[in-house]
PDB file of C-alpha atoms and ligand atoms in Angstrom:
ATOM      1  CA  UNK F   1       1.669 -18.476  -8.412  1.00 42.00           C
ATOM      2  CA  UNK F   2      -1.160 -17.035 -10.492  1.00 52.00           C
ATOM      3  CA  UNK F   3      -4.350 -15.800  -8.318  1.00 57.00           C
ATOM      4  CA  UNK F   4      -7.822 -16.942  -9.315  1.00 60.00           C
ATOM      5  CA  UNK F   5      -9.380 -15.848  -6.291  1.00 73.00           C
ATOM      6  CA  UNK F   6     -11.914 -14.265  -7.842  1.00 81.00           C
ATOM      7  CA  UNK F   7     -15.551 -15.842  -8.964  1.00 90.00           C
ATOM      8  CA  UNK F   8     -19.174 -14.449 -10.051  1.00 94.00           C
ATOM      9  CA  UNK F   9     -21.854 -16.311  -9.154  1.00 95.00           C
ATOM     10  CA  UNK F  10     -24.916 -15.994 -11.622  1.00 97.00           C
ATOM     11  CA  UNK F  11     -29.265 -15.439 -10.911  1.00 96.00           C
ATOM     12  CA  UNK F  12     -31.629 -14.372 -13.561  1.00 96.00           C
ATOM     13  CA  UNK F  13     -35.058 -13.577 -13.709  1.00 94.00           C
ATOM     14  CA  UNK F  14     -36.733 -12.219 -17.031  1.00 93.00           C
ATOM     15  CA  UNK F  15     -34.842  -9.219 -17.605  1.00 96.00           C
ATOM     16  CA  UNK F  16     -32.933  -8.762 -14.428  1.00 97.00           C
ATOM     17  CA  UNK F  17     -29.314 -10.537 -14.227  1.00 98.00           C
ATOM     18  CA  UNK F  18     -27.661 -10.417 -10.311  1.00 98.00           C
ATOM     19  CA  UNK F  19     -24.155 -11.383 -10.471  1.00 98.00           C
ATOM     20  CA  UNK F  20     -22.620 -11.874  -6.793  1.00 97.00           C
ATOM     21  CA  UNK F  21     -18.849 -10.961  -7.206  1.00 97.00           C
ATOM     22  CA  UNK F  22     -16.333 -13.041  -5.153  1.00 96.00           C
ATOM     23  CA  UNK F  23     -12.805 -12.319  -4.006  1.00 95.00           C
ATOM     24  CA  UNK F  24     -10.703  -9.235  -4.229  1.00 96.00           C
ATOM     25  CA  UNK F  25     -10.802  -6.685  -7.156  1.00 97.00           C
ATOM     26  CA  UNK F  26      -7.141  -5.151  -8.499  1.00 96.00           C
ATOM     27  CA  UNK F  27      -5.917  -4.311 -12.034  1.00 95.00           C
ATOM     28  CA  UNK F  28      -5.186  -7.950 -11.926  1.00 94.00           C
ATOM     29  CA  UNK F  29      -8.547  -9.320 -11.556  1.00 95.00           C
ATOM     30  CA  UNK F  30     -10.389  -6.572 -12.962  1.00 95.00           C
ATOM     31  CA  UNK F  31      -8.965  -6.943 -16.507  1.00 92.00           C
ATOM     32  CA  UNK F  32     -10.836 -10.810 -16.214  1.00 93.00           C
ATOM     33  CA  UNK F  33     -13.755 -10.128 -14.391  1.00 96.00           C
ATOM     34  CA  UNK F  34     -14.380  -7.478 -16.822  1.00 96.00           C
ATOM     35  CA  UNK F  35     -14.390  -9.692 -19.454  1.00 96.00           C
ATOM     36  CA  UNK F  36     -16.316 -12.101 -17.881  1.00 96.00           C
ATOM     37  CA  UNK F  37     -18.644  -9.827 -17.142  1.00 98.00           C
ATOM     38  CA  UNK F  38     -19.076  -8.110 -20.564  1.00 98.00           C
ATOM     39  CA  UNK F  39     -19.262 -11.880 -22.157  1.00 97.00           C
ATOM     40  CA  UNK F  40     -22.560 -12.557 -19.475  1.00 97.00           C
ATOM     41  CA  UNK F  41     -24.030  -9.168 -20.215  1.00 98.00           C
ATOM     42  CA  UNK F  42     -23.709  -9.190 -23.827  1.00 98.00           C
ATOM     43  CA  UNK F  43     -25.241 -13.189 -23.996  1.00 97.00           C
ATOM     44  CA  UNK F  44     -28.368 -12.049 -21.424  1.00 97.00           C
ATOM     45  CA  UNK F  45     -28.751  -8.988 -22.556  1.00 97.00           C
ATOM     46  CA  UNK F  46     -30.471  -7.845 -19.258  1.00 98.00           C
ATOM     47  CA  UNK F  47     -32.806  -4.190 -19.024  1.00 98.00           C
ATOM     48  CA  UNK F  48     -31.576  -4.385 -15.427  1.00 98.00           C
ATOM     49  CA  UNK F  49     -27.814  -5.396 -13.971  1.00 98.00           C
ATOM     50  CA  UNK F  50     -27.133  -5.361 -10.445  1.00 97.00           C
ATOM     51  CA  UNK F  51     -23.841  -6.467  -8.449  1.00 98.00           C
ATOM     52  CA  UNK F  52     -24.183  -8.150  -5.527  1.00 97.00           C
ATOM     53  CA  UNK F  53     -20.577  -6.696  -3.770  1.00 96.00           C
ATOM     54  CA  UNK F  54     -21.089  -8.112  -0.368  1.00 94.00           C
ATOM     55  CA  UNK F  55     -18.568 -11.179  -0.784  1.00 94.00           C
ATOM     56  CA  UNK F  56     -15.694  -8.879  -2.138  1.00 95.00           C
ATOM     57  CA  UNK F  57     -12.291  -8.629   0.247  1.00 94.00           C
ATOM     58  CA  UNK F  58     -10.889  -6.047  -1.294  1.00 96.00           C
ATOM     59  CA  UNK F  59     -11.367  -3.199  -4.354  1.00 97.00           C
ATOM     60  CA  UNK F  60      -8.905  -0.428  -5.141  1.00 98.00           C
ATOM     61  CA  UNK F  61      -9.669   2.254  -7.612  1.00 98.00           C
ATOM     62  CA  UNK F  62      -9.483  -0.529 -10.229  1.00 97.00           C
ATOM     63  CA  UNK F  63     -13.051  -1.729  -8.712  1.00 97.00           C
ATOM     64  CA  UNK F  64     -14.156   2.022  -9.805  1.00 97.00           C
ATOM     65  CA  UNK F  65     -12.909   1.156 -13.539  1.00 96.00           C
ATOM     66  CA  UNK F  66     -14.237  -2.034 -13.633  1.00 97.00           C
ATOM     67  CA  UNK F  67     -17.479  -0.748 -12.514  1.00 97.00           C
ATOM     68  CA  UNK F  68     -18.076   2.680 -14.709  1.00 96.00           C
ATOM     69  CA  UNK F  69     -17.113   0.407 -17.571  1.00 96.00           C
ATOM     70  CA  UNK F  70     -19.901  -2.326 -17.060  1.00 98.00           C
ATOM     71  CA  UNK F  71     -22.356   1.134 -16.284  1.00 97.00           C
ATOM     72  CA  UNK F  72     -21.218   2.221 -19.841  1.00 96.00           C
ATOM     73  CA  UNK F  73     -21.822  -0.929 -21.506  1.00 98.00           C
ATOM     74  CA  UNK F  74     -25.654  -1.139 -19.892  1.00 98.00           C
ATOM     75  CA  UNK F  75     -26.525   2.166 -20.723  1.00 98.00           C
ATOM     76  CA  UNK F  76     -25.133   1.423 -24.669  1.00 98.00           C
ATOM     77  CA  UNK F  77     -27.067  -1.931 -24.762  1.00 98.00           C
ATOM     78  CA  UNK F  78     -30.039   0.615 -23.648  1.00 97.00           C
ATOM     79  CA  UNK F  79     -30.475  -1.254 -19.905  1.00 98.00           C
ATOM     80  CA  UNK F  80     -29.580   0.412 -16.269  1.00 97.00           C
ATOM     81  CA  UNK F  81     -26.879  -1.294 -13.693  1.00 97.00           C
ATOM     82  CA  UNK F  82     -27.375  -0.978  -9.833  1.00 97.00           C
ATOM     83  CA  UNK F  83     -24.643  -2.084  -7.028  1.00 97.00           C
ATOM     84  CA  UNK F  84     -26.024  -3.461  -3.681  1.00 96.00           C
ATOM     85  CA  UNK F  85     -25.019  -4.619  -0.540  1.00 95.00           C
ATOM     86  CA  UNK F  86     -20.843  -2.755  -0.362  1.00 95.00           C
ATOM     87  CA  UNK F  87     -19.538  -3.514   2.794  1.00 93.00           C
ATOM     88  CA  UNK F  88     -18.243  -0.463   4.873  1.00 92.00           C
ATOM     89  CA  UNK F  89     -14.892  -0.364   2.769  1.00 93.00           C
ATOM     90  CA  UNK F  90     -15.965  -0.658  -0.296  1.00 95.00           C
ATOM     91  CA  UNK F  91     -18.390   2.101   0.461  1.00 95.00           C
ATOM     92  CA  UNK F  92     -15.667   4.658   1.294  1.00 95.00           C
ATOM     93  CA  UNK F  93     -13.848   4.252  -2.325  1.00 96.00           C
ATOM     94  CA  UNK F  94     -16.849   4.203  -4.130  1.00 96.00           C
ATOM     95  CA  UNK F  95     -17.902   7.573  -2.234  1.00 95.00           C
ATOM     96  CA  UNK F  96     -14.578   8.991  -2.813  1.00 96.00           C
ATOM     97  CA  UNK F  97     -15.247   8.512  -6.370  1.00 96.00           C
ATOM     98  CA  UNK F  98     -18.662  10.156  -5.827  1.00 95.00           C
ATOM     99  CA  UNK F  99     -19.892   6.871  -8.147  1.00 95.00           C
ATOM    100  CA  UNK F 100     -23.506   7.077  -6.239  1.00 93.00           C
ATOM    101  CA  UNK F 101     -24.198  10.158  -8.668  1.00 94.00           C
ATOM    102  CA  UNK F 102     -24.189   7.694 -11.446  1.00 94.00           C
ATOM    103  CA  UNK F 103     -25.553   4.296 -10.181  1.00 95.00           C
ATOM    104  CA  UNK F 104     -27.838   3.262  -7.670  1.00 95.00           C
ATOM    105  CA  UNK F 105     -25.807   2.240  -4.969  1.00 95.00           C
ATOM    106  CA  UNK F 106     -28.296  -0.543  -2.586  1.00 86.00           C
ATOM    107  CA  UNK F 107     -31.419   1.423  -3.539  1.00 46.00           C
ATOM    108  CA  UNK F 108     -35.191   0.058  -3.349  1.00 38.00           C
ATOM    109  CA  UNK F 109     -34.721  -1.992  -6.299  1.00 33.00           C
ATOM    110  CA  UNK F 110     -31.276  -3.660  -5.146  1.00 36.00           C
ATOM    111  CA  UNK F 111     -33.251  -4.713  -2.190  1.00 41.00           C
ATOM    112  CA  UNK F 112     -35.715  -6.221  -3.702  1.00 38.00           C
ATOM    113  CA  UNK F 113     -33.934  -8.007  -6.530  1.00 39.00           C
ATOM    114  CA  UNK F 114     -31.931  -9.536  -3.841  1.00 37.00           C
TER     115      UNK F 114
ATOM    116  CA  UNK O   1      12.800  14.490   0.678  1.00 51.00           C
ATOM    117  CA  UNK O   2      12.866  17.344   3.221  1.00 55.00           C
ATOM    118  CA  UNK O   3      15.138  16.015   6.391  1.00 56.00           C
ATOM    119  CA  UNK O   4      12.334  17.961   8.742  1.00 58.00           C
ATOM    120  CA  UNK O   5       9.463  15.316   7.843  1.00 57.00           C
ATOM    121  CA  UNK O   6      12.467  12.494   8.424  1.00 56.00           C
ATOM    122  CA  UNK O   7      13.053  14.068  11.807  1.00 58.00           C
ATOM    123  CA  UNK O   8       9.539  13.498  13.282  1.00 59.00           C
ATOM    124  CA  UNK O   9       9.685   9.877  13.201  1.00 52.00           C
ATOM    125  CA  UNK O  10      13.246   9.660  15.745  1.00 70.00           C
ATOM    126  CA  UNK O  11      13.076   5.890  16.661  1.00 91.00           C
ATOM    127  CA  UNK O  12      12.589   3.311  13.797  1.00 90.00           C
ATOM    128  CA  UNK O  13      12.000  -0.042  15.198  1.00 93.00           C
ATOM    129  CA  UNK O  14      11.817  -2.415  11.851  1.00 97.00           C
ATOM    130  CA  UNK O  15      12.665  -2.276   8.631  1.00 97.00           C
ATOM    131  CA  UNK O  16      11.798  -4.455   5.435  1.00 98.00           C
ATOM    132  CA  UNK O  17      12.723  -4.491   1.623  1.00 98.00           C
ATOM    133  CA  UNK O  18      10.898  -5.852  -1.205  1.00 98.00           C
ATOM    134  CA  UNK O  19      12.099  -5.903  -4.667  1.00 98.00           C
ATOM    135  CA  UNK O  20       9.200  -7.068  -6.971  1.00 98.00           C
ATOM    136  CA  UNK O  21       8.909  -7.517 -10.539  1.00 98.00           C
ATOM    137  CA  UNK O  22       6.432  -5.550 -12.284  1.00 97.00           C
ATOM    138  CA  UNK O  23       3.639  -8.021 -13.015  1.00 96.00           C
ATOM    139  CA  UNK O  24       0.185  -7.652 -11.851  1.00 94.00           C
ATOM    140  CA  UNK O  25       0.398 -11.052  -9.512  1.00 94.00           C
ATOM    141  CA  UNK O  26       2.491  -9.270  -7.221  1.00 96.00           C
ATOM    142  CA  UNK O  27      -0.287  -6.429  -6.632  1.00 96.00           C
ATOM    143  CA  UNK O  28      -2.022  -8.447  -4.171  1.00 96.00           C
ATOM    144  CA  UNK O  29       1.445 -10.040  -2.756  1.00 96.00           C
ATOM    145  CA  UNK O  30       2.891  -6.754  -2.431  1.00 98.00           C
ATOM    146  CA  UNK O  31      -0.266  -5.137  -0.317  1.00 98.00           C
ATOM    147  CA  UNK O  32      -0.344  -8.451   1.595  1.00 97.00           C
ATOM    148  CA  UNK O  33       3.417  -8.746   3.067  1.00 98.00           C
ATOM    149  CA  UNK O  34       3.460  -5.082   3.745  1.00 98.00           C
ATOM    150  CA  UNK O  35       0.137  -5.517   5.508  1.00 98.00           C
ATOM    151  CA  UNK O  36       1.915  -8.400   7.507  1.00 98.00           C
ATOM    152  CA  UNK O  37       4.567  -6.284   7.997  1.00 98.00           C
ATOM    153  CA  UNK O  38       3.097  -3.868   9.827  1.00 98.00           C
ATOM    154  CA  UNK O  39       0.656  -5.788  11.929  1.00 96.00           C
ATOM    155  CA  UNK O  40       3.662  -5.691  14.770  1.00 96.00           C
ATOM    156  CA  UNK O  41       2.219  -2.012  15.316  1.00 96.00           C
ATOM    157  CA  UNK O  42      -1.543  -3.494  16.196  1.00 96.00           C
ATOM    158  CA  UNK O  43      -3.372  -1.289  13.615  1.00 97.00           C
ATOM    159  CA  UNK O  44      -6.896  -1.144  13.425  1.00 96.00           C
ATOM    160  CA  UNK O  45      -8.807  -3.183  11.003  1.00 96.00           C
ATOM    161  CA  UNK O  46      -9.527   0.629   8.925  1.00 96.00           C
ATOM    162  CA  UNK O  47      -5.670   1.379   9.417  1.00 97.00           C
ATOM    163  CA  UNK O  48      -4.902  -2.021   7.791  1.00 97.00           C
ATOM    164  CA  UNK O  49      -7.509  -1.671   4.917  1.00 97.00           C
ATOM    165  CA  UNK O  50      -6.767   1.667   4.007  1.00 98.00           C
ATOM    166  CA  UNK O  51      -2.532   0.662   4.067  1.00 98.00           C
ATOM    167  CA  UNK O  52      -3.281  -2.214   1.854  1.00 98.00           C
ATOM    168  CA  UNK O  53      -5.481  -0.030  -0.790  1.00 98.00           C
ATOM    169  CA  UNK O  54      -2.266   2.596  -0.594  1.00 98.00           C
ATOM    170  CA  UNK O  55       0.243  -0.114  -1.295  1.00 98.00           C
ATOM    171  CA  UNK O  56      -1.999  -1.583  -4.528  1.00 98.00           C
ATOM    172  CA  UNK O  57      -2.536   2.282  -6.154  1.00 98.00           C
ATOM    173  CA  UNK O  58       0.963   2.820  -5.708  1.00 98.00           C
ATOM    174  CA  UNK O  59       2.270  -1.112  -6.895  1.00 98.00           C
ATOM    175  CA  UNK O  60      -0.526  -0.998  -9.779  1.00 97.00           C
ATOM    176  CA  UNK O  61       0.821   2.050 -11.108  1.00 98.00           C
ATOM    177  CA  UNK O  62       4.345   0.853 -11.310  1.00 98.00           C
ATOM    178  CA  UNK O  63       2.889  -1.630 -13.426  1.00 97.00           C
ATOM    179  CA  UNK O  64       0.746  -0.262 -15.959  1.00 96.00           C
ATOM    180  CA  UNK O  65       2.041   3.372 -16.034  1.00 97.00           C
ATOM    181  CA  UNK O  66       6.144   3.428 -15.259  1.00 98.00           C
ATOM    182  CA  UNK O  67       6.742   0.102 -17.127  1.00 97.00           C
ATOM    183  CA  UNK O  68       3.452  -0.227 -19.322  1.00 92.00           C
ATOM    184  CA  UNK O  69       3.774  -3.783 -18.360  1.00 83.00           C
ATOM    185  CA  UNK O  70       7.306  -4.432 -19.927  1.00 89.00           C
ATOM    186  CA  UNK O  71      10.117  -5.987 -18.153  1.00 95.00           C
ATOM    187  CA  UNK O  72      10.988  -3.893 -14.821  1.00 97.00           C
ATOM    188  CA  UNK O  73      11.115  -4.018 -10.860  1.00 98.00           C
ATOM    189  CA  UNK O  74       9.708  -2.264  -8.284  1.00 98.00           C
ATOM    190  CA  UNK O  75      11.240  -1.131  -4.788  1.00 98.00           C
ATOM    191  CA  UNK O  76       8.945  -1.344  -1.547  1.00 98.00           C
ATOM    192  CA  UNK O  77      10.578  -0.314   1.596  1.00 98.00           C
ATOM    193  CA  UNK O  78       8.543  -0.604   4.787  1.00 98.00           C
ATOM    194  CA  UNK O  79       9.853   1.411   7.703  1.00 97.00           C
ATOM    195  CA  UNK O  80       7.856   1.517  11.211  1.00 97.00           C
ATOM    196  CA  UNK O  81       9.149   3.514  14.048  1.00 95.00           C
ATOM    197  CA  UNK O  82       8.326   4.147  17.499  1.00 93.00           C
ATOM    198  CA  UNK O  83       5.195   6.397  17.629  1.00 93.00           C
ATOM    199  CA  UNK O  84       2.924   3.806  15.481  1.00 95.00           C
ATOM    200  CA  UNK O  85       4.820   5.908  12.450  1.00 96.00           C
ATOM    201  CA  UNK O  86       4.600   3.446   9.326  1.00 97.00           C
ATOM    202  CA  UNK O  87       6.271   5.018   6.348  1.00 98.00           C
ATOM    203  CA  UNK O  88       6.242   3.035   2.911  1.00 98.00           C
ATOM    204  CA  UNK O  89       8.276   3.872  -0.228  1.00 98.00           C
ATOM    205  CA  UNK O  90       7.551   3.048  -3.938  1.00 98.00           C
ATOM    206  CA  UNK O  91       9.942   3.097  -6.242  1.00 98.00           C
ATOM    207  CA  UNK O  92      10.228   2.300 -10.335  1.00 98.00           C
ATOM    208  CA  UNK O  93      12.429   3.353 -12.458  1.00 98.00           C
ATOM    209  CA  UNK O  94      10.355   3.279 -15.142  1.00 98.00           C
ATOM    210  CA  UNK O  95       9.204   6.392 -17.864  1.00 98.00           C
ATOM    211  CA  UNK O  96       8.574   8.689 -14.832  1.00 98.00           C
ATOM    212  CA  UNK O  97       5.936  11.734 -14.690  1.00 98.00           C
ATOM    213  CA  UNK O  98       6.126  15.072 -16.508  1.00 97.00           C
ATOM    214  CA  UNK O  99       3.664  16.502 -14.461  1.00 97.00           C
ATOM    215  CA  UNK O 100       3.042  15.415 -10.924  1.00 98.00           C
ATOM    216  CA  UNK O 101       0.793  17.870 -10.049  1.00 98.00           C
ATOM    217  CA  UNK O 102      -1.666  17.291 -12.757  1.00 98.00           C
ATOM    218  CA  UNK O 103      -1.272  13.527 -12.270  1.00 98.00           C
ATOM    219  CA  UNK O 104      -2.316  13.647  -8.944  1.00 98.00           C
ATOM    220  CA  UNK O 105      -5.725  15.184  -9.323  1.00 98.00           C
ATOM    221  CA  UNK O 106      -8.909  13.058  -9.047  1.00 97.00           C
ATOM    222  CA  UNK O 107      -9.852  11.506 -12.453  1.00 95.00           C
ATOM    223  CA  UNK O 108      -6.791  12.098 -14.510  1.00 97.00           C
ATOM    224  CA  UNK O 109      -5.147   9.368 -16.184  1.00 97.00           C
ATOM    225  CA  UNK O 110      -2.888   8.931 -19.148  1.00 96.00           C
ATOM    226  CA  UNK O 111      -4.326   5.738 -19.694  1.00 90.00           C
ATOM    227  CA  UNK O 112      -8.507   5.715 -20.124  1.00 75.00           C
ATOM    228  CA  UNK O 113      -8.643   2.769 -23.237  1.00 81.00           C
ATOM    229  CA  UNK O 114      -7.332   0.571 -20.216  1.00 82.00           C
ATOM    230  CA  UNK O 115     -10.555   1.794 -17.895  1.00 91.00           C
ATOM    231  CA  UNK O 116      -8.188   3.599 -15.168  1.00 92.00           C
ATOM    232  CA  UNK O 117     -10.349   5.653 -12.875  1.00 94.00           C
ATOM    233  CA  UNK O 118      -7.594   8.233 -12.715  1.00 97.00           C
ATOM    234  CA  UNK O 119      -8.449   7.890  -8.611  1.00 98.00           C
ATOM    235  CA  UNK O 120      -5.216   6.038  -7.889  1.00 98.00           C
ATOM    236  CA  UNK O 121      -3.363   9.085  -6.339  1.00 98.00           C
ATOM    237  CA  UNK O 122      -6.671  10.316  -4.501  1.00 98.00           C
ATOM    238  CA  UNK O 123      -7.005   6.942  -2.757  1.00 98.00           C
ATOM    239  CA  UNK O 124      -3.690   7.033  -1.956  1.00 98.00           C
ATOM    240  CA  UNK O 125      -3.908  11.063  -0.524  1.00 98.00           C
ATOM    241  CA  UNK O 126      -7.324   9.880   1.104  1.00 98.00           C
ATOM    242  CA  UNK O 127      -6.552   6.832   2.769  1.00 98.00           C
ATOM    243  CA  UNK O 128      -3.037   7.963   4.406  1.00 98.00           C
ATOM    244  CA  UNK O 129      -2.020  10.452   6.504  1.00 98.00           C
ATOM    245  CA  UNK O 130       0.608  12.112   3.747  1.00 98.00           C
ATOM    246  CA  UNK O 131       1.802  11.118   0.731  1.00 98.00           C
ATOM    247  CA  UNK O 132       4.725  12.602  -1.569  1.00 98.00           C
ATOM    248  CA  UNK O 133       5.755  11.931  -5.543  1.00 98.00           C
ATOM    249  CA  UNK O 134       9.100  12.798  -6.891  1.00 98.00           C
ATOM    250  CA  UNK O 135       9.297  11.913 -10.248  1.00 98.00           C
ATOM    251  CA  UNK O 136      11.759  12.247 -13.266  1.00 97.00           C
ATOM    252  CA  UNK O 137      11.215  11.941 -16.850  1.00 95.00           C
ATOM    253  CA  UNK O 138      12.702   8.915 -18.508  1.00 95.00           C
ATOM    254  CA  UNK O 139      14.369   7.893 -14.725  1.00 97.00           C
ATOM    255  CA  UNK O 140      11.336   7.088 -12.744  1.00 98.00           C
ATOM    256  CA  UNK O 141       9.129   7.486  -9.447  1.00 98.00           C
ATOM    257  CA  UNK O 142       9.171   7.673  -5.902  1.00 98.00           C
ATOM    258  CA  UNK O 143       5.659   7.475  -3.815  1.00 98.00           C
ATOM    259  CA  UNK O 144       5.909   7.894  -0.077  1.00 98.00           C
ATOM    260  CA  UNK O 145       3.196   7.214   1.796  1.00 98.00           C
ATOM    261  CA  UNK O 146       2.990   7.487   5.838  1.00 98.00           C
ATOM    262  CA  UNK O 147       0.371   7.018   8.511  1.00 97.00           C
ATOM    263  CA  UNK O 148       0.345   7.571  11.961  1.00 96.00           C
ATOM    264  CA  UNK O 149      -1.885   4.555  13.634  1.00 96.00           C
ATOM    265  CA  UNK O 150      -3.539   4.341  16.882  1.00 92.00           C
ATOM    266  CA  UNK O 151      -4.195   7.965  16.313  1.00 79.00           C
ATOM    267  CA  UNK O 152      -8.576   8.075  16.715  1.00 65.00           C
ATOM    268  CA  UNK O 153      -7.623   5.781  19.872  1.00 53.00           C
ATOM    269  CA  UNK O 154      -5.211   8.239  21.697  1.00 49.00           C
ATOM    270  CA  UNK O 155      -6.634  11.463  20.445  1.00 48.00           C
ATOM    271  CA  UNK O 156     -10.014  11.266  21.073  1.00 42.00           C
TER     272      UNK O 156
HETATM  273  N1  LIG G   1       4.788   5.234 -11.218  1.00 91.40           N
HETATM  274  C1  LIG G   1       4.338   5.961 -12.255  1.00 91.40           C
HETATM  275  N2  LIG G   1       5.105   6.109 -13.368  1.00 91.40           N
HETATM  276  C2  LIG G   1       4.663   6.841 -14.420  1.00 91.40           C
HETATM  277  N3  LIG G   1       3.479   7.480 -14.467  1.00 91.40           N
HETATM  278  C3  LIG G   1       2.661   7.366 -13.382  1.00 91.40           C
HETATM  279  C4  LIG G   1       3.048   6.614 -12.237  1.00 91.40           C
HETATM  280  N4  LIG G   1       2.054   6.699 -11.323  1.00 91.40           N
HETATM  281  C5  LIG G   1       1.103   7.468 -11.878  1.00 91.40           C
HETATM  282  N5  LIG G   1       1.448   7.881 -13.117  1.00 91.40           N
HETATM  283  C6  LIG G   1       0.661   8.787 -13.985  1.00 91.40           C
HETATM  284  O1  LIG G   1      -0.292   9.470 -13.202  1.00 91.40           O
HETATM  285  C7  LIG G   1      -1.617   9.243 -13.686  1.00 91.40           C
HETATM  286  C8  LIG G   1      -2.596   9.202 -12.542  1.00 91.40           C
HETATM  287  O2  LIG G   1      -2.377   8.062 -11.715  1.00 91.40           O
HETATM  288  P1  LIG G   1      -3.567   7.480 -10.838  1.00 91.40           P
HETATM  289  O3  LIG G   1      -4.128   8.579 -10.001  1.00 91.40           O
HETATM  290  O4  LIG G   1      -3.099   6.275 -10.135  1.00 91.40           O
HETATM  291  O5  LIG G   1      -4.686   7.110 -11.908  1.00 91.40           O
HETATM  292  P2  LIG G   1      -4.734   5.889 -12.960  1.00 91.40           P
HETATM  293  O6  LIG G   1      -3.722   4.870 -12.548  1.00 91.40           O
HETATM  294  O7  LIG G   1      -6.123   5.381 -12.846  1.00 91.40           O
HETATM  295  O8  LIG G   1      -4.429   6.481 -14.298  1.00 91.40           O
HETATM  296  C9  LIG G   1      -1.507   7.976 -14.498  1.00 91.40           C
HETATM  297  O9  LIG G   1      -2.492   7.895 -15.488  1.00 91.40           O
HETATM  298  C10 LIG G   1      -0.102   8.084 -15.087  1.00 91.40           C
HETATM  299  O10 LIG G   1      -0.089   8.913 -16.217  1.00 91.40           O
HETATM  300 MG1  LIG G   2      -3.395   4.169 -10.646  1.00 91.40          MG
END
């Protein structure tokens, strides 16, 4: 019984990647969405990241891992990563973790990348 | 634990054990038959959500901290009692935790090469009503979370 419920779903356009995350984010699926992830961002090499979190179930404080990591990995590769569209419970981890102090969290640009 | 906090909750109704092994497939098992679990108490959607989020802090860290992902089980009882009460228990006995108090504030972590937010325990504090550790070094864990549901319903 090994869970794959998990699935990113890709759009580019010049120098901005979207990648819609699917399914629920744990320790279990973090440690392969990361790396899925990291693989797409090192390839495209994108100025400008943004996750699309609308279609995710469920995130635990692994979510906030997974997501200062891929923050880190922009800012070395010299680009900027924004998160858009976190449902209501998403929104209440990621505020615990006061994460909107270092990403744009469904800002103007989210919006209009969407 | 103190037999005062036991006290409050007179009446429990139901009762379930889990024993688990310590692999990160059961995360999202674990957080999903407790979750069923406690359904017979008709908690809101938020009540749910923030009991399942609980349940995968505490399960994760069993996992990658008490048994840094060697051979192991963990220990999940679910007790609900008569005034919405739900009270969960975690336990490992895995390496245990020198310091509690120190591992329990926001952003520490042993364990930042495997991108741990060091938020686990916060969550946990956060999204229940009360949570306790007792740990011992080299014997293991126990995380007891409770919530009181129904309570923005009747209170308000
Ligand atoms: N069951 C456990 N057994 C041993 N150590 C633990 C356990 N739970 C937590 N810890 C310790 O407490 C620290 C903080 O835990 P937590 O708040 O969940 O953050 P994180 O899991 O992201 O490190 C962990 O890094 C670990 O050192
Ligand atoms: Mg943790």
């Amino acid at each position: 019984m090994f869970r794959t419920d998990y699935r990113l779903e890709i759009k580019k356009r010049d120098w901005l990647l979207v990648v819609r995350l699917f399914g629920e984010i744990d320790h279990h699926s973090a440690v392969y969405m990361r790396e899925e992830l990291d693989k797409l961002i090192l390839k495209e090499r994108p100025r400008r990241l943004v996750l699309d979190l609308s279609c995710i179930e469920f995130m635990d404080s692994a979510g906030l891992g997974l997501l200062m990591g891929r923050l880190r990995l922009m800012h070395d590769i010299g680009g900027v990563m924004a998160l858009t569209r976190p449902n209501e419970r998403i929104m209440k981890i990621l505020r615990l973790a006061g994460m909107e102090r270092f990403m744009e969290i469904d800002g103007e640009g989210a919006k209009g990348d969407r | 634990m103190d037999m005062k906090a036991e006290k409050r909750f007179r009446d429990e109704i139901n009762q379930m054990e889990l024993v688990l092994p310590a692999i990160s497939v059961n995360e999202g098992m674990a957080r999903a038959a407790v979750a069923a679990f406690c359904a017979q108490l008709s908690p809101d959607t938020t009540e749910l959500a923030d009991i399942k989020c609980a349940v995968s802090e505490a399960v994760t860290n069993c996992i990658v901290h008490a048994y840094k992902h060697k051979k192991g089980n963990f220990y999940i009882t679910v007790s609900l009692y008569s005034d919405k009460t739900v009270r969960i228990a975690i336990l490992d006995k895995g390496c245990g935790i020198p310091d509690v108090r120190r591992a329990r504030e926001p952003l520490f972590t042993t364990d930042s090469a495997g991108e741990r937010s060091g938020m686990g325990f916060t969550v946990m504090e956060n999204f229940m009503d009360r949570l306790t550790v007792t740990s011992r070094a080299g014997k293991g864990t126990l995380v007891v979370l409770t919530k009181r549901l129904g309570r923005l319903a009747t209170e308000e």
